[in-house]
Structures are given as C-alpha cells and as structure tokens.
Amino acid sequence: MRDFAIGRVPHWATRVLLVALLAFAACSYSRAESVSWQPTKLTSGSPVLFRIAAPASTREISGKWLGHVFSFFRVGKTRIWCALAGVPLQTPIGTYTLQITETLSSGRTLALKRQLRVLRASYPRITVKVAKKFTEPNHSQLTAIAADKSQKEKTFTEVSPDRLWSGPFATPVSAPVSDLFGTERVFNKEVQSRHQGLDFAVPAGTPVRAVNRGIVVLARPMYFEGNFIVIDHGQGLLSLYLHLSEFKVKEGEQVRSGQVIGLSGGTGRATGAHLHLAIRWQGVYLSPAVLLKLPIPVE
C-alpha cells in the first residue's frame, strides 16, 4: 500500500505519464516541423510562401507574422495548406515568431509556433536625373500630388477580403530588368526615395499583362506614377503598374492572369519608357522579383 500513500506516485503511473509526455512532445515537434517556407532565407522586403501539412479534419488555418494576420488555402483535396505573407522592408535583423492556428471540423483548435530568422537584404544606390518639377513641385503641382495621395489611400484601404488570385504570379512583360526593388534613389543629387518596385526595360507601346487575376481598382493618370493601374488580388495583395502610355482596362473590371491591361510608356516621373511593377501587401511593399519566382501551387 505504500505506493498509494499521500505524496507518492505508483511506478506504473509514472511510466504511463512519461510515455504520454514523450508522445505529446514528439507530436508537437513533428507538427511544428511540418511548417516550411520559401524562400528559405528570409530577408527584409521579401514575400513569403508558407506551407503546412495539416490534419485531414482541418477546416481553416490562419497565421500571424510580424504583426500581420493572414489566411491559408488548401491545395486541392490534399492536406497541404499555403499562404502568402511578407517581410516589411524596414524589418530589423532578428528572430520572429510565426504563429499558426488550425481550426478542425470539430471546432477544436491547434496552435503552432516557429521561430524564423530574418536577415537584412543589401540594396544598391543609384543616381537619377529628372525634371525639376518632380523634385521641387510648385503650388499647383503640390495640389495635384495631394489629390493623388488621397485617391491612393482610399484605393489601398478598400480591398477585397477574399482571395482573388490563384496559382503562380506571371511576369507582366518579357524584358530585362533595369532597376531592382529596394534601390535607394538619388534624384538630382538628393536622396528622395527608395525604389519600391521592379523596372523592366521595354519600349513604349509594349503590352503589359496582369500578374494574376483580380479586379482593377484604379486606372487613371497621376502626377508621379503617370498612367497608373492598380489590381486588387484580394486579402490585401495589390499589383501596381506605372508610367503606362495607354489603358486597356477600366476601373471595376475583372481581369485574368496574363490579360493585357495597358501599354508601357514613360509618363509621370520617369527618365524614359519602361514598366514599373510594384507589389503591395497589407500596407507594405514587397519585392516583385521574389513573388514572381515563388512556386505557388494551383488549387
């Protein structure tokens, strides 16, 4: 009877408890290890494709990363779920927690955490010479710039909560890249901005195609952007096309991946004809070059 005295635990109960704890730890470890991401080396300004193998009974999965909340989608009828997220350009070097919550059909939830290391990307600096009106605008030009800013803020906040994009993102034009995302721009000897897109060296009049399906939420001329198109791909993801010479779509129009939406040009603050493509996710700009290479599965 000594095994059942107060403060004592039977040997068999100890063994059962130990086995249960080890099984739970192994299960938690394997579940956490089921999470992967691409690119495997995360840097500031990079989009991220998260991937997780979930139980068959999973109903939905959500994630939280660097203060941003996002949803996963199931790949066909498999147990694989994926989600797009990103690392803001100004994110300091460090280790950050990815939180994942799985909701099962029973209503039960499972919580997973992974520690991810973020490194700082190295971006170049270039000098650009543009017309003085773009670096020192007068009063009427400042009024136009303010109106454009107001319109952009309105457009960026009125995005679809549903995911409209599907599958991998396609290059909008077939041409060499002339300027990279993240480049520090020095206009007329003064640092004015950081390049938040990807430039393609195409002549004026080149057909520009939508990188994925979505809804055209902006298609109008603006002071800096020139003829400017914004496509809402859902869940806070937008693609932006600048300096166009001609529009081929209208605001409110639904477009498919690869559809011609405009022609390239040199309108707005541009030193010549080219296409500037930008990707905006939940209020931050991400590298288009990385997004275009992500192996996003087709559902």
Short mmCIF file of C-alpha atoms in Angstrom, two decimals:
data_model
loop_
_atom_site.label_atom_id
_atom_site.label_comp_id
_atom_site.label_asym_id
_atom_site.label_seq_id
_atom_site.Cartn_x
_atom_site.Cartn_y
_atom_site.Cartn_z
CA MET A 1 0.00 0.00 0.00
CA ARG A 2 2.98 2.33 0.23
CA ASP A 3 2.67 3.16 -3.48
CA PHE A 4 -0.67 4.82 -2.76
CA ALA A 5 0.48 6.89 0.20
CA ILE A 6 -0.03 10.64 0.06
CA GLY A 7 2.76 12.29 -1.94
CA ARG A 8 3.75 9.05 -3.70
CA VAL A 9 3.05 8.04 -7.33
CA PRO A 10 2.89 4.37 -8.41
CA HIS A 11 5.77 3.28 -10.64
CA TRP A 12 3.37 2.18 -13.40
CA ALA A 13 1.63 5.58 -13.31
CA THR A 14 4.96 7.35 -13.61
CA ARG A 15 5.85 5.28 -16.65
CA VAL A 16 2.47 5.95 -18.29
CA LEU A 17 2.79 9.67 -17.64
CA LEU A 18 6.33 9.74 -19.05
CA VAL A 19 5.27 7.89 -22.21
CA ALA A 20 2.35 10.30 -22.66
CA LEU A 21 4.58 13.35 -22.24
CA LEU A 22 7.15 11.99 -24.69
CA ALA A 23 4.41 11.22 -27.22
CA PHE A 24 2.98 14.72 -26.83
CA ALA A 25 6.42 16.30 -27.26
CA ALA A 26 7.11 14.17 -30.35
CA CYS A 27 3.73 15.10 -31.81
CA SER A 28 4.27 18.82 -31.15
CA TYR A 29 7.76 18.62 -32.64
CA SER A 30 6.57 16.83 -35.78
CA ARG A 31 3.64 19.26 -36.22
CA ALA A 32 5.96 22.23 -35.91
CA GLU A 33 8.36 20.64 -38.36
CA SER A 34 5.51 20.30 -40.88
CA VAL A 35 5.75 24.07 -41.45
CA SER A 36 8.04 25.25 -44.26
CA TRP A 37 8.55 28.46 -46.21
CA GLN A 38 10.08 29.85 -49.38
CA PRO A 39 12.42 31.50 -49.89
CA THR A 40 14.17 29.55 -47.14
CA LYS A 41 16.42 32.54 -46.45
CA LEU A 42 14.15 35.38 -45.36
CA THR A 43 15.28 38.97 -45.90
CA SER A 44 13.68 42.38 -45.47
CA GLY A 45 11.29 43.22 -48.29
CA SER A 46 10.68 39.62 -49.33
CA PRO A 47 7.32 37.95 -49.96
CA VAL A 48 6.99 34.56 -48.22
CA LEU A 49 5.09 31.44 -49.19
CA PHE A 50 4.23 29.46 -46.05
CA ARG A 51 3.30 25.79 -46.37
CA ILE A 52 1.93 23.40 -43.76
CA ALA A 53 0.78 19.78 -43.72
CA ALA A 54 -2.39 19.74 -41.60
CA PRO A 55 -4.76 17.04 -40.28
CA ALA A 56 -7.40 15.84 -42.74
CA SER A 57 -10.12 17.25 -40.49
CA THR A 58 -8.76 20.80 -40.71
CA ARG A 59 -11.42 23.36 -41.62
CA GLU A 60 -9.33 26.53 -41.78
CA ILE A 61 -5.87 27.85 -40.89
CA SER A 62 -4.77 31.36 -40.02
CA GLY A 63 -1.33 32.81 -39.40
CA LYS A 64 0.21 35.78 -37.62
CA TRP A 65 3.61 37.09 -38.63
CA LEU A 66 5.33 40.41 -37.88
CA GLY A 67 2.02 41.95 -36.80
CA HIS A 68 0.15 40.82 -39.92
CA VAL A 69 -2.72 38.33 -39.91
CA PHE A 70 -3.39 36.16 -42.98
CA SER A 71 -5.28 33.05 -44.11
CA PHE A 72 -4.10 29.77 -45.61
CA PHE A 73 -5.78 27.96 -48.50
CA ARG A 74 -5.97 24.22 -49.06
CA VAL A 75 -4.20 22.81 -52.12
CA GLY A 76 -6.87 20.72 -53.82
CA LYS A 77 -8.01 17.80 -51.69
CA THR A 78 -4.60 17.28 -50.11
CA ARG A 79 -3.53 18.00 -46.55
CA ILE A 80 -1.26 20.79 -47.74
CA TRP A 81 -2.21 24.40 -46.98
CA CYS A 82 -0.39 27.51 -48.24
CA ALA A 83 -0.42 31.24 -47.54
CA LEU A 84 1.27 34.37 -48.85
CA ALA A 85 2.81 36.82 -46.42
CA GLY A 86 5.80 39.14 -46.36
CA VAL A 87 8.68 40.76 -44.50
CA PRO A 88 8.37 44.58 -44.45
CA LEU A 89 11.37 46.38 -45.93
CA GLN A 90 12.27 48.09 -42.64
CA THR A 91 12.23 44.89 -40.54
CA PRO A 92 15.40 44.76 -38.38
CA ILE A 93 17.62 41.69 -38.34
CA GLY A 94 16.31 39.26 -35.75
CA THR A 95 14.26 36.19 -34.90
CA TYR A 96 10.49 36.46 -35.10
CA THR A 97 7.64 34.15 -34.12
CA LEU A 98 5.29 32.72 -36.71
CA GLN A 99 2.00 31.77 -35.05
CA ILE A 100 -0.35 29.34 -36.76
CA THR A 101 -3.85 28.42 -35.61
CA GLU A 102 -5.61 25.42 -37.12
CA THR A 103 -9.37 25.02 -36.67
CA LEU A 104 -10.67 21.47 -37.01
CA SER A 105 -14.14 20.48 -38.19
CA SER A 106 -14.98 19.63 -34.58
CA GLY A 107 -14.30 23.23 -33.58
CA ARG A 108 -11.14 22.32 -31.72
CA THR A 109 -8.10 24.50 -32.40
CA LEU A 110 -4.42 23.61 -32.62
CA ALA A 111 -1.72 26.23 -32.11
CA LEU A 112 1.78 26.03 -33.59
CA LYS A 113 4.77 28.34 -33.33
CA ARG A 114 8.01 28.56 -35.28
CA GLN A 115 10.94 30.88 -34.77
CA LEU A 116 12.11 32.38 -38.07
CA ARG A 117 15.30 34.33 -38.66
CA VAL A 118 15.12 37.49 -40.80
CA LEU A 119 18.26 38.94 -42.38
CA ARG A 120 18.73 42.36 -43.92
CA ALA A 121 18.95 42.45 -47.68
CA SER A 122 21.62 44.54 -49.36
CA TYR A 123 20.16 47.12 -51.74
CA PRO A 124 22.12 49.37 -54.14
CA ARG A 125 22.04 53.16 -54.59
CA ILE A 126 21.69 54.86 -57.95
CA THR A 127 21.63 58.47 -59.15
CA VAL A 128 18.75 59.61 -61.34
CA LYS A 129 18.24 62.96 -63.04
CA VAL A 130 14.63 64.05 -63.61
CA ALA A 131 12.82 67.29 -64.39
CA LYS A 132 12.89 69.81 -61.55
CA LYS A 133 9.08 69.76 -61.29
CA PHE A 134 9.34 66.25 -59.77
CA THR A 135 11.82 67.24 -57.04
CA GLU A 136 10.62 70.82 -56.42
CA PRO A 137 6.93 70.96 -57.44
CA ASN A 138 5.15 74.31 -57.40
CA HIS A 139 1.90 75.09 -55.58
CA SER A 140 -0.48 73.79 -58.26
CA GLN A 141 1.61 70.66 -58.68
CA LEU A 142 1.59 70.09 -54.92
CA THR A 143 -2.20 70.32 -55.03
CA ALA A 144 -2.31 67.62 -57.70
CA ILE A 145 0.10 65.46 -55.70
CA ALA A 146 -2.07 65.80 -52.58
CA ALA A 147 -5.18 64.80 -54.54
CA ASP A 148 -3.37 61.77 -55.92
CA LYS A 149 -2.25 60.77 -52.43
CA SER A 150 -5.80 60.97 -51.14
CA GLN A 151 -7.07 58.81 -54.01
CA LYS A 152 -4.34 56.20 -53.47
CA GLU A 153 -5.04 55.99 -49.74
CA LYS A 154 -8.73 55.44 -50.49
CA THR A 155 -7.93 52.76 -53.06
CA PHE A 156 -5.45 50.96 -50.80
CA THR A 157 -7.93 50.74 -47.91
CA GLU A 158 -10.86 49.44 -49.97
CA VAL A 159 -9.51 46.00 -50.81
CA SER A 160 -11.33 42.69 -51.10
CA PRO A 161 -11.08 40.42 -48.02
CA ASP A 162 -11.42 37.35 -50.28
CA ARG A 163 -8.53 35.78 -52.15
CA LEU A 164 -8.94 36.51 -55.85
CA TRP A 165 -5.52 35.38 -57.09
CA SER A 166 -4.76 31.76 -57.93
CA GLY A 167 -1.58 29.87 -58.73
CA PRO A 168 1.83 31.37 -59.53
CA PHE A 169 2.29 35.03 -60.49
CA ALA A 170 3.31 35.76 -64.07
CA THR A 171 5.81 38.31 -65.38
CA PRO A 172 3.91 41.30 -66.86
CA VAL A 173 6.33 41.73 -69.79
CA SER A 174 9.12 39.72 -71.36
CA ALA A 175 12.11 42.02 -70.95
CA PRO A 176 15.32 42.54 -68.97
CA VAL A 177 15.12 44.12 -65.52
CA SER A 178 16.57 47.64 -65.49
CA ASP A 179 16.20 48.53 -61.80
CA LEU A 180 15.71 46.42 -58.70
CA PHE A 181 13.38 46.63 -55.74
CA GLY A 182 14.87 48.42 -52.73
CA THR A 183 17.31 50.62 -54.65
CA GLU A 184 17.95 53.96 -52.96
CA ARG A 185 17.04 56.66 -55.47
CA VAL A 186 19.08 59.87 -55.53
CA PHE A 187 17.20 62.41 -57.64
CA ASN A 188 19.20 65.47 -58.74
CA LYS A 189 21.86 64.83 -56.04
CA GLU A 190 19.35 64.43 -53.19
CA VAL A 191 18.06 61.16 -51.71
CA GLN A 192 14.34 61.29 -52.43
CA SER A 193 13.05 57.75 -52.04
CA ARG A 194 13.67 54.04 -52.07
CA HIS A 195 12.61 52.16 -55.19
CA GLN A 196 9.63 50.07 -54.16
CA GLY A 197 9.14 48.16 -57.38
CA LEU A 198 10.81 46.36 -60.24
CA ASP A 199 11.59 48.13 -63.53
CA PHE A 200 11.50 46.37 -66.88
CA ALA A 201 13.35 47.86 -69.86
CA VAL A 202 10.62 47.85 -72.50
CA PRO A 203 9.97 50.38 -75.28
CA ALA A 204 6.80 52.44 -75.28
CA GLY A 205 3.76 50.60 -76.55
CA THR A 206 4.71 47.17 -75.19
CA PRO A 207 1.65 45.19 -73.98
CA VAL A 208 1.57 44.92 -70.18
CA ARG A 209 -0.20 41.91 -68.67
CA ALA A 210 -1.84 41.31 -65.28
CA VAL A 211 0.41 39.25 -62.99
CA ASN A 212 -2.61 37.34 -61.65
CA ARG A 213 -6.38 37.54 -61.63
CA GLY A 214 -8.17 40.26 -59.72
CA ILE A 215 -10.20 43.45 -60.00
CA VAL A 216 -8.97 46.76 -61.43
CA VAL A 217 -9.48 49.26 -58.60
CA LEU A 218 -7.57 52.16 -60.14
CA ALA A 219 -6.89 53.14 -63.76
CA ARG A 220 -6.14 56.85 -64.17
CA PRO A 221 -3.27 59.32 -64.70
CA MET A 222 -1.33 60.62 -61.68
CA TYR A 223 1.48 63.12 -61.16
CA PHE A 224 4.36 60.81 -60.19
CA GLU A 225 3.01 57.46 -61.40
CA GLY A 226 1.84 58.66 -64.81
CA ASN A 227 -0.87 56.45 -66.26
CA PHE A 228 -1.41 54.15 -63.31
CA ILE A 229 -3.23 50.83 -62.83
CA VAL A 230 -3.83 49.01 -59.55
CA ILE A 231 -5.23 45.47 -59.42
CA ASP A 232 -6.72 44.09 -56.22
CA HIS A 233 -5.85 40.40 -55.86
CA GLY A 234 -7.63 40.03 -52.51
CA GLN A 235 -6.51 39.63 -48.88
CA GLY A 236 -4.57 42.90 -49.00
CA LEU A 237 -2.47 41.97 -52.04
CA LEU A 238 -2.22 44.55 -54.83
CA SER A 239 -0.17 44.84 -58.02
CA LEU A 240 0.68 48.32 -59.35
CA TYR A 241 1.68 49.24 -62.92
CA LEU A 242 3.22 52.70 -63.51
CA HIS A 243 4.20 55.02 -66.38
CA LEU A 244 1.83 53.45 -68.92
CA SER A 245 1.15 55.12 -72.27
CA GLU A 246 -2.33 53.67 -72.66
CA PHE A 247 -5.05 51.93 -70.64
CA LYS A 248 -6.69 48.71 -71.88
CA VAL A 249 -8.96 48.17 -68.86
CA LYS A 250 -11.33 50.25 -66.75
CA GLU A 251 -11.88 50.56 -63.01
CA GLY A 252 -14.16 47.81 -61.71
CA GLU A 253 -13.19 45.36 -64.45
CA GLN A 254 -12.30 41.79 -63.54
CA VAL A 255 -9.10 40.57 -65.18
CA ARG A 256 -7.47 37.19 -65.56
CA SER A 257 -3.80 36.33 -65.20
CA GLY A 258 -1.92 37.30 -68.37
CA GLN A 259 -4.62 39.63 -69.68
CA VAL A 260 -3.33 42.79 -71.40
CA ILE A 261 -4.23 45.75 -69.18
CA GLY A 262 -2.23 48.55 -70.80
CA LEU A 263 0.76 49.61 -72.87
CA SER A 264 4.12 50.64 -71.44
CA GLY A 265 5.33 54.22 -71.63
CA GLY A 266 7.27 56.98 -69.90
CA THR A 267 4.52 59.08 -68.30
CA GLY A 268 4.90 60.63 -64.83
CA ARG A 269 8.26 60.75 -63.06
CA ALA A 270 10.23 58.60 -65.46
CA THR A 271 13.55 59.07 -67.21
CA GLY A 272 12.34 57.11 -70.22
CA ALA A 273 9.97 54.40 -71.37
CA HIS A 274 9.80 51.37 -69.08
CA LEU A 275 7.39 49.43 -66.87
CA HIS A 276 7.47 49.85 -63.12
CA LEU A 277 5.77 46.94 -61.33
CA ALA A 278 5.11 47.15 -57.59
CA ILE A 279 3.58 44.67 -55.16
CA ARG A 280 1.79 45.89 -52.05
CA TRP A 281 0.67 43.53 -49.28
CA GLN A 282 -1.30 44.73 -46.25
CA GLY A 283 0.16 48.21 -46.50
CA VAL A 284 3.82 47.30 -47.19
CA TYR A 285 5.74 46.99 -50.44
CA LEU A 286 7.42 43.68 -51.25
CA SER A 287 9.90 42.55 -53.87
CA PRO A 288 8.09 41.67 -57.14
CA ALA A 289 11.10 39.63 -58.32
CA VAL A 290 10.74 37.22 -55.39
CA LEU A 291 6.97 36.93 -55.80
CA LEU A 292 7.32 36.08 -59.49
CA LYS A 293 9.61 33.15 -58.59
CA LEU A 294 7.57 31.62 -55.76
CA PRO A 295 6.33 28.10 -56.62
CA ILE A 296 2.73 28.75 -55.64
CA PRO A 297 0.65 25.61 -56.25
CA VAL A 298 -2.55 25.65 -58.27
CA GLU A 299 -5.52 24.62 -56.16
#
